[in-house]
Coordinates of C-alpha atoms in Angstrom, one line a residue:
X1 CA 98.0 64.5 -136.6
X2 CA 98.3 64.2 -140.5
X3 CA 98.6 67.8 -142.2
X4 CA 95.9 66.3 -144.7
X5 CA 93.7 65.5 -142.2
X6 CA 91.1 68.5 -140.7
X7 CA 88.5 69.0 -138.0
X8 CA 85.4 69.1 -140.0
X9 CA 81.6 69.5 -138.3
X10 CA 80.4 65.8 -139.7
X11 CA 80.8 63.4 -137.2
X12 CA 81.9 60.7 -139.5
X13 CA 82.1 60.5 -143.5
X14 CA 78.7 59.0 -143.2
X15 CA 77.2 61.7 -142.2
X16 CA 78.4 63.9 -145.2
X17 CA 77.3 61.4 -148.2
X18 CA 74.1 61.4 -146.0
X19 CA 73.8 64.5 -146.1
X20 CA 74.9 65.0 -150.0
X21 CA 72.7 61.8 -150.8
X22 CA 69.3 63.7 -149.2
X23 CA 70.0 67.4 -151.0
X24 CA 70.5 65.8 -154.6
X25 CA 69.4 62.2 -155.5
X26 CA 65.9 62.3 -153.2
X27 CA 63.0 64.4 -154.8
X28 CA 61.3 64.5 -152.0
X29 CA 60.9 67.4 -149.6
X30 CA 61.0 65.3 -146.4
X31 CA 64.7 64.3 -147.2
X32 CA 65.9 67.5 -148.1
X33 CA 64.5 68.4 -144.6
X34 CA 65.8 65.9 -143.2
X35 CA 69.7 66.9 -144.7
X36 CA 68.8 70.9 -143.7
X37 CA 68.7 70.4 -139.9
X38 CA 71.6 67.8 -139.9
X39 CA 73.5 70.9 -142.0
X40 CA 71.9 73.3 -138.9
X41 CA 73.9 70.8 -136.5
X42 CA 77.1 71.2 -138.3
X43 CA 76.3 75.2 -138.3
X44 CA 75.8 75.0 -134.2
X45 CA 79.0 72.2 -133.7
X46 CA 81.2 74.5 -136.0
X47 CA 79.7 78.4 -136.8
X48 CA 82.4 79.0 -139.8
X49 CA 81.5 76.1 -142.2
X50 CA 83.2 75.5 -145.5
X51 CA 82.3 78.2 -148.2
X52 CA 80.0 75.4 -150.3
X53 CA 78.4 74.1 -147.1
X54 CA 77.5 77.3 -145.9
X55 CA 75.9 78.5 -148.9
X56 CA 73.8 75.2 -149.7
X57 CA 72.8 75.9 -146.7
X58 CA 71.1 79.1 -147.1
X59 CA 69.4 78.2 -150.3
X60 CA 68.3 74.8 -148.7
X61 CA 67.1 76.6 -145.9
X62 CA 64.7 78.9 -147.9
X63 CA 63.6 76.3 -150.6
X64 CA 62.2 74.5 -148.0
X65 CA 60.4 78.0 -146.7
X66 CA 59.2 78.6 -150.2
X67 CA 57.2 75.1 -149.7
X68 CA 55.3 76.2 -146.8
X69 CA 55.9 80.1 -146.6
X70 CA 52.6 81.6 -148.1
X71 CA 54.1 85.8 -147.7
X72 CA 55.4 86.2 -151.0
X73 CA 57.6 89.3 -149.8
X74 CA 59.5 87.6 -147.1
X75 CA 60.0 84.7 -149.6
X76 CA 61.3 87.4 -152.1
X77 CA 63.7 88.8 -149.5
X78 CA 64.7 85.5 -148.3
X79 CA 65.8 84.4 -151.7
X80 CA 67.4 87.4 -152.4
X81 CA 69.7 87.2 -149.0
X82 CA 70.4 83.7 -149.8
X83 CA 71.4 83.9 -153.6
X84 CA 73.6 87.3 -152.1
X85 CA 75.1 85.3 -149.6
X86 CA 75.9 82.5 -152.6
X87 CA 77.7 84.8 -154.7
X88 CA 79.7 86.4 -152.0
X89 CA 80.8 83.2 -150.8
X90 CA 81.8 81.2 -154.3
X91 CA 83.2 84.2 -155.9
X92 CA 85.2 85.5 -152.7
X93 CA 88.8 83.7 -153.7
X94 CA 88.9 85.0 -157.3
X95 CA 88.2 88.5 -156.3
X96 CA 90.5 88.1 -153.9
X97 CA 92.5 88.1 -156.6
X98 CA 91.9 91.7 -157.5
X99 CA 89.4 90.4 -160.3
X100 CA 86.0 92.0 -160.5
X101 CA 82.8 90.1 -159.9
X102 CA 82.1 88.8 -163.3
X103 CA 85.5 88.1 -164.2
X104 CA 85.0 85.8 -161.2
X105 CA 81.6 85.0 -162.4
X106 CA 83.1 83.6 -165.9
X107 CA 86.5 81.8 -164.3
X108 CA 83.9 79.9 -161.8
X109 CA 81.3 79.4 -164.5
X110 CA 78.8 81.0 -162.6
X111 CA 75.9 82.8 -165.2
X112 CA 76.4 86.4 -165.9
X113 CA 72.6 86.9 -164.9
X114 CA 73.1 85.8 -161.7
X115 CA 76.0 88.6 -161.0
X116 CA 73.3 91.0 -162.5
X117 CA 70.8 89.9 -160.1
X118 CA 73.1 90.2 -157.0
X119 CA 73.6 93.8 -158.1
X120 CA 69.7 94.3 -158.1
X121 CA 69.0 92.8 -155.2
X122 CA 71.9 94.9 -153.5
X123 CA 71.2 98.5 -155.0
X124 CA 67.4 98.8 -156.3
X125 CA 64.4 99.4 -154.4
X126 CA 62.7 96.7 -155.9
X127 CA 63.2 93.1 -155.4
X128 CA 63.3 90.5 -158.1
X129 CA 60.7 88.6 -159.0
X130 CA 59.8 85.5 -157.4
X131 CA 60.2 83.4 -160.0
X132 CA 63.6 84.3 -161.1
X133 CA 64.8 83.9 -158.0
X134 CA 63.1 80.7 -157.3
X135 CA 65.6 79.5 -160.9
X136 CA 68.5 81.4 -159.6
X137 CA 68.4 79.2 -156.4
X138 CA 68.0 75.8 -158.2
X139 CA 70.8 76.8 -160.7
X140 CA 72.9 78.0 -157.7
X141 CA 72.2 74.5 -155.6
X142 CA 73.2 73.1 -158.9
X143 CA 76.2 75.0 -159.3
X144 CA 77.7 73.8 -155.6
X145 CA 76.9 70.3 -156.9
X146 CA 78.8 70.1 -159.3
X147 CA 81.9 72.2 -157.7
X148 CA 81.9 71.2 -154.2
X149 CA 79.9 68.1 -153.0
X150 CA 80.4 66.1 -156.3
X151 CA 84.5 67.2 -156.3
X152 CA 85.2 66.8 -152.7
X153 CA 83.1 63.3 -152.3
X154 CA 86.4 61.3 -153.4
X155 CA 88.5 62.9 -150.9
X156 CA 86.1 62.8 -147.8
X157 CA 87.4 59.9 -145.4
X158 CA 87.4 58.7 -142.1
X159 CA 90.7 59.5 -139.9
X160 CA 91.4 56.8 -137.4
X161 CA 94.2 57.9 -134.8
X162 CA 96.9 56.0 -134.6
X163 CA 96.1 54.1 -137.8
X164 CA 98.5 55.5 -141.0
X165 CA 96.8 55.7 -144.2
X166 CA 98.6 53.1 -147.3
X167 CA 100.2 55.5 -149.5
X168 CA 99.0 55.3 -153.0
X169 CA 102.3 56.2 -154.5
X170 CA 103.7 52.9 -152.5
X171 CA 100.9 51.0 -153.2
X172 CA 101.7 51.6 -157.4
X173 CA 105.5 51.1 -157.0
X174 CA 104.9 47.7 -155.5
X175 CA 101.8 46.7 -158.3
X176 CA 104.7 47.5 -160.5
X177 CA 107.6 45.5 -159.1
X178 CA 105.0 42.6 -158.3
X179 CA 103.8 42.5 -161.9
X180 CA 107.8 43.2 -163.1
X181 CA 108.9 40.0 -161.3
X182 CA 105.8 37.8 -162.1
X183 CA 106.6 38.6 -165.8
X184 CA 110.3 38.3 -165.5
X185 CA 110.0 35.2 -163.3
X186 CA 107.6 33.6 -166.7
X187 CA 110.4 34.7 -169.2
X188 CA 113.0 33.0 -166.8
X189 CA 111.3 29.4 -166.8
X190 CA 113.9 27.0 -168.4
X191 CA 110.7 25.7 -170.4
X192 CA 110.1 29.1 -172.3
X193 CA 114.5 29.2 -173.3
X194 CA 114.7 32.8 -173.4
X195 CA 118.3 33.9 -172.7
X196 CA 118.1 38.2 -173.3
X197 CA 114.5 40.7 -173.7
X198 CA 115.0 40.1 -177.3
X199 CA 113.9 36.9 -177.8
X200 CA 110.9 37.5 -175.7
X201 CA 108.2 36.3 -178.5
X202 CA 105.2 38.1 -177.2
X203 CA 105.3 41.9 -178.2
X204 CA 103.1 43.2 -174.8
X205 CA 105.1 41.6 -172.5
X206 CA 108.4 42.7 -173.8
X207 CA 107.2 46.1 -173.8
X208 CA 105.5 45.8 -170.0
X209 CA 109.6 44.1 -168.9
X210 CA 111.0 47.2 -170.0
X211 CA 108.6 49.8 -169.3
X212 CA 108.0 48.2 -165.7
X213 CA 112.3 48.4 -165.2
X214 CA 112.3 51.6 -166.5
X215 CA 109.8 52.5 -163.8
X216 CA 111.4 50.8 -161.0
X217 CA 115.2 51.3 -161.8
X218 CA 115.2 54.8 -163.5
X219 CA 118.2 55.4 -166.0
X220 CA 120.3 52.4 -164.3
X221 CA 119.9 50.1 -167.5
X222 CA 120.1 50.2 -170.9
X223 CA 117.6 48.9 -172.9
X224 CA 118.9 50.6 -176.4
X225 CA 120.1 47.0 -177.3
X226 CA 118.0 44.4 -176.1
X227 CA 120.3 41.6 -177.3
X228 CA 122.1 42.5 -174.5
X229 CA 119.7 43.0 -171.0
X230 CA 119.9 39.3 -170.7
X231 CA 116.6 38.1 -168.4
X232 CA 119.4 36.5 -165.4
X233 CA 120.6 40.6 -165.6
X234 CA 117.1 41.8 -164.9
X235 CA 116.7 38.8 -161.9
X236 CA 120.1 40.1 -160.3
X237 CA 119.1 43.9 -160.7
X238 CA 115.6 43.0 -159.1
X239 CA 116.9 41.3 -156.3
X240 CA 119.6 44.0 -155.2
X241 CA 117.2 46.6 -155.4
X242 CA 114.4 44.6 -153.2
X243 CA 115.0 46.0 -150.0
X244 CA 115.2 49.7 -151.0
X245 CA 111.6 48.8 -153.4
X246 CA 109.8 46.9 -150.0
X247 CA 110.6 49.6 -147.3
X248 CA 106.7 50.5 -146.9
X249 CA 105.4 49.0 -144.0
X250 CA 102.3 48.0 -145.5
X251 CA 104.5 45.6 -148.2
X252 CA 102.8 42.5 -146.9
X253 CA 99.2 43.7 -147.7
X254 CA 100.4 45.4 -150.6
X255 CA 102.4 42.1 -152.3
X256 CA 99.2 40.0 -151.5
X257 CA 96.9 42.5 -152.9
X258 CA 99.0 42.9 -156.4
X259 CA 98.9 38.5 -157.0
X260 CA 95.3 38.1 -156.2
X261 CA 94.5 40.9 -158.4
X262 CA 92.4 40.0 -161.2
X263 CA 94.8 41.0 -163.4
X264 CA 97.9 39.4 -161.7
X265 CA 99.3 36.5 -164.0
X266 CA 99.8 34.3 -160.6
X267 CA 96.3 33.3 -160.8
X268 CA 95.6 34.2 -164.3
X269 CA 92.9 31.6 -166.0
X270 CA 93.9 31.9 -169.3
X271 CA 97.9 31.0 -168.0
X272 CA 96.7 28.0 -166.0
X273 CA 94.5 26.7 -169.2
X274 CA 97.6 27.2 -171.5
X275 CA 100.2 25.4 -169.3
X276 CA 98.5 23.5 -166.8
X277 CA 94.7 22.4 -168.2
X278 CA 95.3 18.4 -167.8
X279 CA 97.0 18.7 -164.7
X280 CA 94.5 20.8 -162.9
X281 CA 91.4 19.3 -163.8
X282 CA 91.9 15.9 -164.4
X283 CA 94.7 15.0 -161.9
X284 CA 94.2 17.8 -159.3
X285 CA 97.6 19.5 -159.9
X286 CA 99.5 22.0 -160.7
X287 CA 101.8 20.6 -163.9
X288 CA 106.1 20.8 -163.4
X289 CA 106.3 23.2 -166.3
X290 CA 103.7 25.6 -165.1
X291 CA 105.5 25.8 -161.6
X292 CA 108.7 26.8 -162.9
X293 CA 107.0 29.6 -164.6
X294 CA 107.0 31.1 -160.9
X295 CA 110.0 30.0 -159.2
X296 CA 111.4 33.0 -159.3
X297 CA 108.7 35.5 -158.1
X298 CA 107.9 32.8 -155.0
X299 CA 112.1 32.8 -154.4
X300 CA 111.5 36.2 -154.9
X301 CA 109.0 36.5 -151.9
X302 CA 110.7 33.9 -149.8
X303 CA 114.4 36.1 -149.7
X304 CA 112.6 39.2 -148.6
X305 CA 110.4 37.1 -146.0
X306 CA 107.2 37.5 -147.7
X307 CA 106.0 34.3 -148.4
X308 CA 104.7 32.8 -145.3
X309 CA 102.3 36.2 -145.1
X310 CA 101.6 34.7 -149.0
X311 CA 100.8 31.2 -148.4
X312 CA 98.7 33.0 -145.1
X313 CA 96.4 35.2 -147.5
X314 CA 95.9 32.1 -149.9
X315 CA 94.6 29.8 -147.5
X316 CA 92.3 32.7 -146.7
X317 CA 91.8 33.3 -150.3
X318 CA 90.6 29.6 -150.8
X319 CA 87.6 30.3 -148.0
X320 CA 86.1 33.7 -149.5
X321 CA 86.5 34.2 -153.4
X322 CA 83.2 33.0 -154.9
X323 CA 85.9 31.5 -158.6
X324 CA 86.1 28.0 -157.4
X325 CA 88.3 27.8 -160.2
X326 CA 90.9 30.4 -158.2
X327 CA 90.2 29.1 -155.4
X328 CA 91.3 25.4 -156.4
X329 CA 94.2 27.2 -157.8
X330 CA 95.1 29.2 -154.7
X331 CA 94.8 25.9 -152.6
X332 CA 96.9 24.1 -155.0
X333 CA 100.0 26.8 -154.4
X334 CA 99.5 26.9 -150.9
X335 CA 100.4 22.8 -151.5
X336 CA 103.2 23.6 -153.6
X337 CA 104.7 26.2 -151.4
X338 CA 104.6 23.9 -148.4
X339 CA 106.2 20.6 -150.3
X340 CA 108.7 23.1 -151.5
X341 CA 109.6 24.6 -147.7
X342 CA 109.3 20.8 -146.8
X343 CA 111.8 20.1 -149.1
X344 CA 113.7 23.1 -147.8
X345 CA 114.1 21.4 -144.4
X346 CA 115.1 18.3 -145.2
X347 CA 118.1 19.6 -147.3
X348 CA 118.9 22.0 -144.6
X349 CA 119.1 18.9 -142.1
X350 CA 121.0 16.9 -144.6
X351 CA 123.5 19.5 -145.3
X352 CA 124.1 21.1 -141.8
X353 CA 124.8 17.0 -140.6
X354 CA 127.7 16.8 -143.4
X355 CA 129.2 20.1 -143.4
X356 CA 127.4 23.1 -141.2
X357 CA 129.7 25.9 -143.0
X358 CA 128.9 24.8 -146.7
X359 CA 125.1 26.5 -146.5
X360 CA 126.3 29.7 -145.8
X361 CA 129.4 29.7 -148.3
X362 CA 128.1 28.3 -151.5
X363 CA 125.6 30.4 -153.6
X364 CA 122.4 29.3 -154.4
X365 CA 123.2 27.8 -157.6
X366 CA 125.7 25.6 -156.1
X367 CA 123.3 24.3 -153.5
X368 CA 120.7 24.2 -156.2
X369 CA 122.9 21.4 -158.0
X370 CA 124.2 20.0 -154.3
X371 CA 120.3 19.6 -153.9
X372 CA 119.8 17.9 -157.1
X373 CA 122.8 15.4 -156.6
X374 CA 121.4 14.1 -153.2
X375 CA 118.0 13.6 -154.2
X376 CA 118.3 12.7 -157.8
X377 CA 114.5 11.7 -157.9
X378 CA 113.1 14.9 -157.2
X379 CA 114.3 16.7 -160.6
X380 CA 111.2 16.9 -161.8
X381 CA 108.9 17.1 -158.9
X382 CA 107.7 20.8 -158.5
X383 CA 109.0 23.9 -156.7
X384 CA 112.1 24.2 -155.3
X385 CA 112.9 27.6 -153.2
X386 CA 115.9 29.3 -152.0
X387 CA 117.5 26.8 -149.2
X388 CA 119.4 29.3 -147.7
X389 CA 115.6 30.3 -146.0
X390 CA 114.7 28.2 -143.2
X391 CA 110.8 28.1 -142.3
X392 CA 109.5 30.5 -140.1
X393 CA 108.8 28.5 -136.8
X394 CA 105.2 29.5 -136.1
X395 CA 104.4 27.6 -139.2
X396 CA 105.9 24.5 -137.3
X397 CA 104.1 25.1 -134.8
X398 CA 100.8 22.7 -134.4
X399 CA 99.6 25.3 -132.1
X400 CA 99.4 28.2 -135.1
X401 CA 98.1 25.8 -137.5
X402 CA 95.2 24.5 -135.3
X403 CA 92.5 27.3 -136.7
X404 CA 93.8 26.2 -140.2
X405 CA 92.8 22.8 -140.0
X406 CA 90.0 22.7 -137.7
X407 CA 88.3 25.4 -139.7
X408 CA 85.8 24.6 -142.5
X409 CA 87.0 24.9 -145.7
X410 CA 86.5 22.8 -149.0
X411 CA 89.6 23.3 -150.4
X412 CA 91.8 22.0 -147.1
X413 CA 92.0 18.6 -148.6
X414 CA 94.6 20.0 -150.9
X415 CA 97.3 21.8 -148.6
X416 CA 96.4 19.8 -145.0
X417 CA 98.9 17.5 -145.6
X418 CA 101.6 19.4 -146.5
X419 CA 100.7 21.8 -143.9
X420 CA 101.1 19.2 -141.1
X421 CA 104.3 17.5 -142.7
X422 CA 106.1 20.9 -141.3
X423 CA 105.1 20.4 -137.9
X424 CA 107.9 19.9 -134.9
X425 CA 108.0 17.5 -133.2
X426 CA 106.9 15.8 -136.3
X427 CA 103.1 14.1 -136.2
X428 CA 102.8 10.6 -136.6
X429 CA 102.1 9.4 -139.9
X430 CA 99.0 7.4 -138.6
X431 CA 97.5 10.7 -137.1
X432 CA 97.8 12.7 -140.5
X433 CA 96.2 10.2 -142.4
X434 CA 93.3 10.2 -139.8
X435 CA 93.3 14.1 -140.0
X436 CA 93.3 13.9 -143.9
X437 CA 90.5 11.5 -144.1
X438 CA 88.8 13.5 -141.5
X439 CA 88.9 16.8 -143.5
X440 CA 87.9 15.0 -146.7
X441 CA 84.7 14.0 -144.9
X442 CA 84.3 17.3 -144.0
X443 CA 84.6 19.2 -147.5
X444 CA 83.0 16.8 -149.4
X445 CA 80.1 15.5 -147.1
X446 CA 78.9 13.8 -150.3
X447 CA 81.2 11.2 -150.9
X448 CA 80.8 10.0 -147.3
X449 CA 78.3 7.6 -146.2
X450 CA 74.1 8.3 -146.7
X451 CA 72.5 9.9 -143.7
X452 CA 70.3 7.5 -141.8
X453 CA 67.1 8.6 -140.8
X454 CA 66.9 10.5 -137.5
X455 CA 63.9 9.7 -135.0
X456 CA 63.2 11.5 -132.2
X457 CA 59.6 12.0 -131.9
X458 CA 56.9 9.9 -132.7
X459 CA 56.0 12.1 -135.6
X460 CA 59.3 11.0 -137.3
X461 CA 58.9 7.4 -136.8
X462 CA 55.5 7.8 -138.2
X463 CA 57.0 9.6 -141.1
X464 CA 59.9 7.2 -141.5
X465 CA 57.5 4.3 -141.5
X466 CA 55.5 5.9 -144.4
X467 CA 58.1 6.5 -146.7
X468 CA 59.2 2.7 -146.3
X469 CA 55.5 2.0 -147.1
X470 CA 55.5 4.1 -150.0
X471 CA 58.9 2.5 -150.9
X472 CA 57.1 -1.0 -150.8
X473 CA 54.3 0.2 -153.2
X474 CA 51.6 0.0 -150.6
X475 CA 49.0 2.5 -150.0
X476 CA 49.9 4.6 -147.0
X477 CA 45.9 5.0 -146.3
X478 CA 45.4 1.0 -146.3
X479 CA 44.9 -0.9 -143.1
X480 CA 48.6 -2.0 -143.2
X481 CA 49.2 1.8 -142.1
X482 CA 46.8 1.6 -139.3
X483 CA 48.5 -1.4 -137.6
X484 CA 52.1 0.3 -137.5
X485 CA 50.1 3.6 -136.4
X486 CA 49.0 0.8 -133.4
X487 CA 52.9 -0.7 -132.7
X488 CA 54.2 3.0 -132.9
X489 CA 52.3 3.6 -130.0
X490 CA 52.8 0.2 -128.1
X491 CA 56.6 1.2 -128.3
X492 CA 56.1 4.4 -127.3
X493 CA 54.0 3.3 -124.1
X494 CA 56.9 1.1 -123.5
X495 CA 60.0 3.4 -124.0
X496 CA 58.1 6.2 -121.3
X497 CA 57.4 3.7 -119.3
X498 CA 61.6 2.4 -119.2
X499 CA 62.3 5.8 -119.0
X500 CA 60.7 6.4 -115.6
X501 CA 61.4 3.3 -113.8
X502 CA 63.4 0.9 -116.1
X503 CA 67.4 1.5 -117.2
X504 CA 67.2 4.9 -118.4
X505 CA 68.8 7.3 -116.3
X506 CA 69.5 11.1 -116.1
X507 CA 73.0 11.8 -116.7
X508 CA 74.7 14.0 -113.9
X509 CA 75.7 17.1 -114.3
X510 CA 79.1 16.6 -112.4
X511 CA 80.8 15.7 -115.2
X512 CA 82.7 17.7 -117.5
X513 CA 81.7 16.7 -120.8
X514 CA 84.4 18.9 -122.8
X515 CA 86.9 16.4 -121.5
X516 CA 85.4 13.2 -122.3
X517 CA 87.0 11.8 -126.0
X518 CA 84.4 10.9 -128.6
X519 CA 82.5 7.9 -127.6
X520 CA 83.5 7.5 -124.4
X521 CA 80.9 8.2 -121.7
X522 CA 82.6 10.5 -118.7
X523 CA 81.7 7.4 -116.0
X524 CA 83.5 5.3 -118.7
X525 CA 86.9 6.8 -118.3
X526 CA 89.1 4.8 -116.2
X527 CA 91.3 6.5 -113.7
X528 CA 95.2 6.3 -113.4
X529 CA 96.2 5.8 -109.8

């Protein structure tokens, strides 16, 4: 076990901010008794209780007394104990220290009255008053409020065996090198022509490249000249330092977490109406120039085989975030992505048919421009990622893609096509178009054709027929509505009476309907011999 984590007497987290929620934000006596015998069950689970716990405990216990306890002695003596108890208990580490009690008192903020009292309580004959210690004990609950239950509430957590907590420290360093590269990847589109830090126009985001390295690379560069970090530097320092910044094992979940952040630039509003505004809403796109802006942060991903998890959390991205701007967005780069692995492939087949040795031996740069001689058309057509990769093969599986595209989702009409281009063995060209047009149907019901009226009682037909009355301009109280109220009936005699003894029939329960392909009837399939 964790030497952060310790056996406590709540049976869950729960329980405590039940209990804490009862003692201080409810006036009411009922939930302050209610949090006094779940403290008594912690008491009988574990006798030694935590120092703060212990002593809202006793002065708990007897406010509640005072409410019902009509001897004004034993009340007297009961407070007394308890507000003893209290100072013993808060003050016990700083005299431990060698300091005297109101040294301790004034370190731990605790009135000097209070102290007095103690002393009183301890060493005279006669008690204190009633109603002084009625206000010691609401500014002693007050006091464990504010210095244990309201500073220990952050750290009180749930531990789950087996399960290993994300490290916060890991969880910053990545938010750092995710919004490093996302930055630098921006800086190094061929659009923006910026060559070295320097020339980097905007004054925020030159600061946040070099604080960010700073962070990430300690003392390795120098940034005393900026004319001289050129931004390809800073690409070739961030990718030999990847593996030693993505050892966590919660990376994935991290990554995803950083760029769908609200303030990640990978799905930044304000960049997307700046570069891309046309594009997006009036073709449905995402425009050449704005892509580029993140070639490097998606190359980025690919090389250290974080993508696919990427493109994963997208698609799931496009089926819960209420933005339907972000979540057009996200479905948009999950398209991207996939034309871009597509692309991938095909230039992997191409090359490994002339010359199997040339992928591993040229740089990416040289296949880069290999790539761009053999499909000259494609310049200017959107992302293009790091061919050495190849795709992961689940995602050519049909298999793992199935609960992506049979799933409802509005924003599927954007990436199913790319998604099933991937696929080995590859699906017919027919059978996509059929599964495109299908899920268009599905996210946008509206465009489809108008529902026709569903009868199947007579009420509905009677309904049905009055709305095409109305339609008509006709009274629906005239005599014309009598007569069909008459041939509603006649066909309704008739129908019961084909059900019983003319063609209808009950359909057996022999067959297995789960087999049976839309509109066929299972008597209707023929049999292979």
């Amino acid at each position: 076990m964790s030497q952060s984590c310790q056996i406590v007497p709540w049976f869950k987290s729960k329980e405590w901010f039940e209990v804490y929620e009862k003692i201080y934000s409810s006036p009411s006596l009922k939930s302050k008794q209610e949090a006094l015998e779940i403290l008594l069950v912690w008491k009988a689970r574990c006798p030694s209780l935590p120092a703060g716990i212990e002593s809202t405990l006793g002065l708990l216990e007897v406010h509640i007394q005072d409410s019902t306890q009509v001897n004004e002695k034993l009340l007297r003596l009961a407070y007394a104990t308890a507000m003893m108890r209290f100072v013993n208990h808060m003050l016990d580490a700083e005299i431990a220290k060698g300091a005297s009690l109101h040294q301790a008192a004034k370190v731990s903020d605790v009135p000097d009255w209070i102290i007095d009292l103690r002393h009183d309580t301890a060493h005279n004959n006669v008690l204190p008053s009633l109603e002084i210690l009625r206000e010691a004990s609401l500014i002693g609950l007050e006091w464990l409020n504010n210095n244990y239950w309201s500073k220990h509430r952050d750290y009180i957590k749930d531990f789950v065996s087996g399960h290993k907590e994300i490290n916060s420290t890991d969880e910053n360093k990545i938010s750092v090198l995710i919004n490093f590269c996302t930055t630098l990847s921006i800086c190094a589109s061929p659009s923006c022509k910026i060559k070295n830090v320097s020339e980097i126009a905007d004054n925020n985001m030159r600061e946040a490249i070099i604080n960010d390295a700073q962070d990430l690379f300690a003392n390795s560069m120098d940034f005393s000249n900026l004319k001289t970090v050129s931004i390809v530097s800073l690409v070739n320092t961030l990718n030999i330092n990847a593996k030693r910044l993505l050892k966590s094992k919660n990376t994935p979940a991290l990554v995803n977490k950083a760029l769908t952040s609200e303030d990640s630039l990978f799905l930044s509003s304000d960049l997307l109406h700046y570069l891309c505004e046309t594009d997006f809403y009036v073709k449905g796109k995402l425009s050449f120039q704005y892509v580029q802006c993140f070639e490097v942060l998606l190359t980025f991903l690919q090389t250290n085989d974080l993508l696919m998890d990427f493109v994963q959390d997208l698609i799931k991205f496009t089926n819960e975030e209420n933005d339907s701007e972000k979540r057009k967005l996200a479905a948009l780069w999950v398209s991207e992505t996939l034309q871009a692995l597509k692309k991938s492939v095909l230039f992997s087949h191409k090359i490994k048919g002339s010359d199997p040795d040339q992928t591993r031996n040229k740089k990416r740069n040289e296949l880069k421009l290999l790539y761009k001689h053999w499909f000259p058309n494609e310049k200017r057509s959107g992302l293009l990622l790091d061919v050495h990769k190849g795709v992961p093969s689940e995602w050519m599986d049909i298999k793992f893609i199935q609960p992506i595209i049979s799933a409802y989702n509005p924003y599927l009409i954007y990436f199913i096509k790319p998604l099933l281009d991937l696929v080995e063995p590859s699906v017919s060209k027919i059978n996509i178009e059929k599964i495109c047009n299908l899920a268009k149907i599905i996210s946008t019901p509206e465009s489809g054709p108008a529902h026709s009226i569903k009868v199947y009682t007579i009420e509905d037909l009677q309904s049905s027929q009055t709305s095409r009355i109305v339609a008509q301009g006709q009274d629906p109280d005239s005599d014309c509505m009598e007569i069909c109220e008459e041939e509603i009936l006649e066909n309704t005699t008739v129908c019961e009476e084909e059900f019983q003894t003319g063609i209808w029939q009950r359909a057996s329960t022999n067959y297995n309907w789960s087999l049976c392909p839309v509109g066929i009837l299972p008597w209707q399939i023929r049999i292979k011999h």
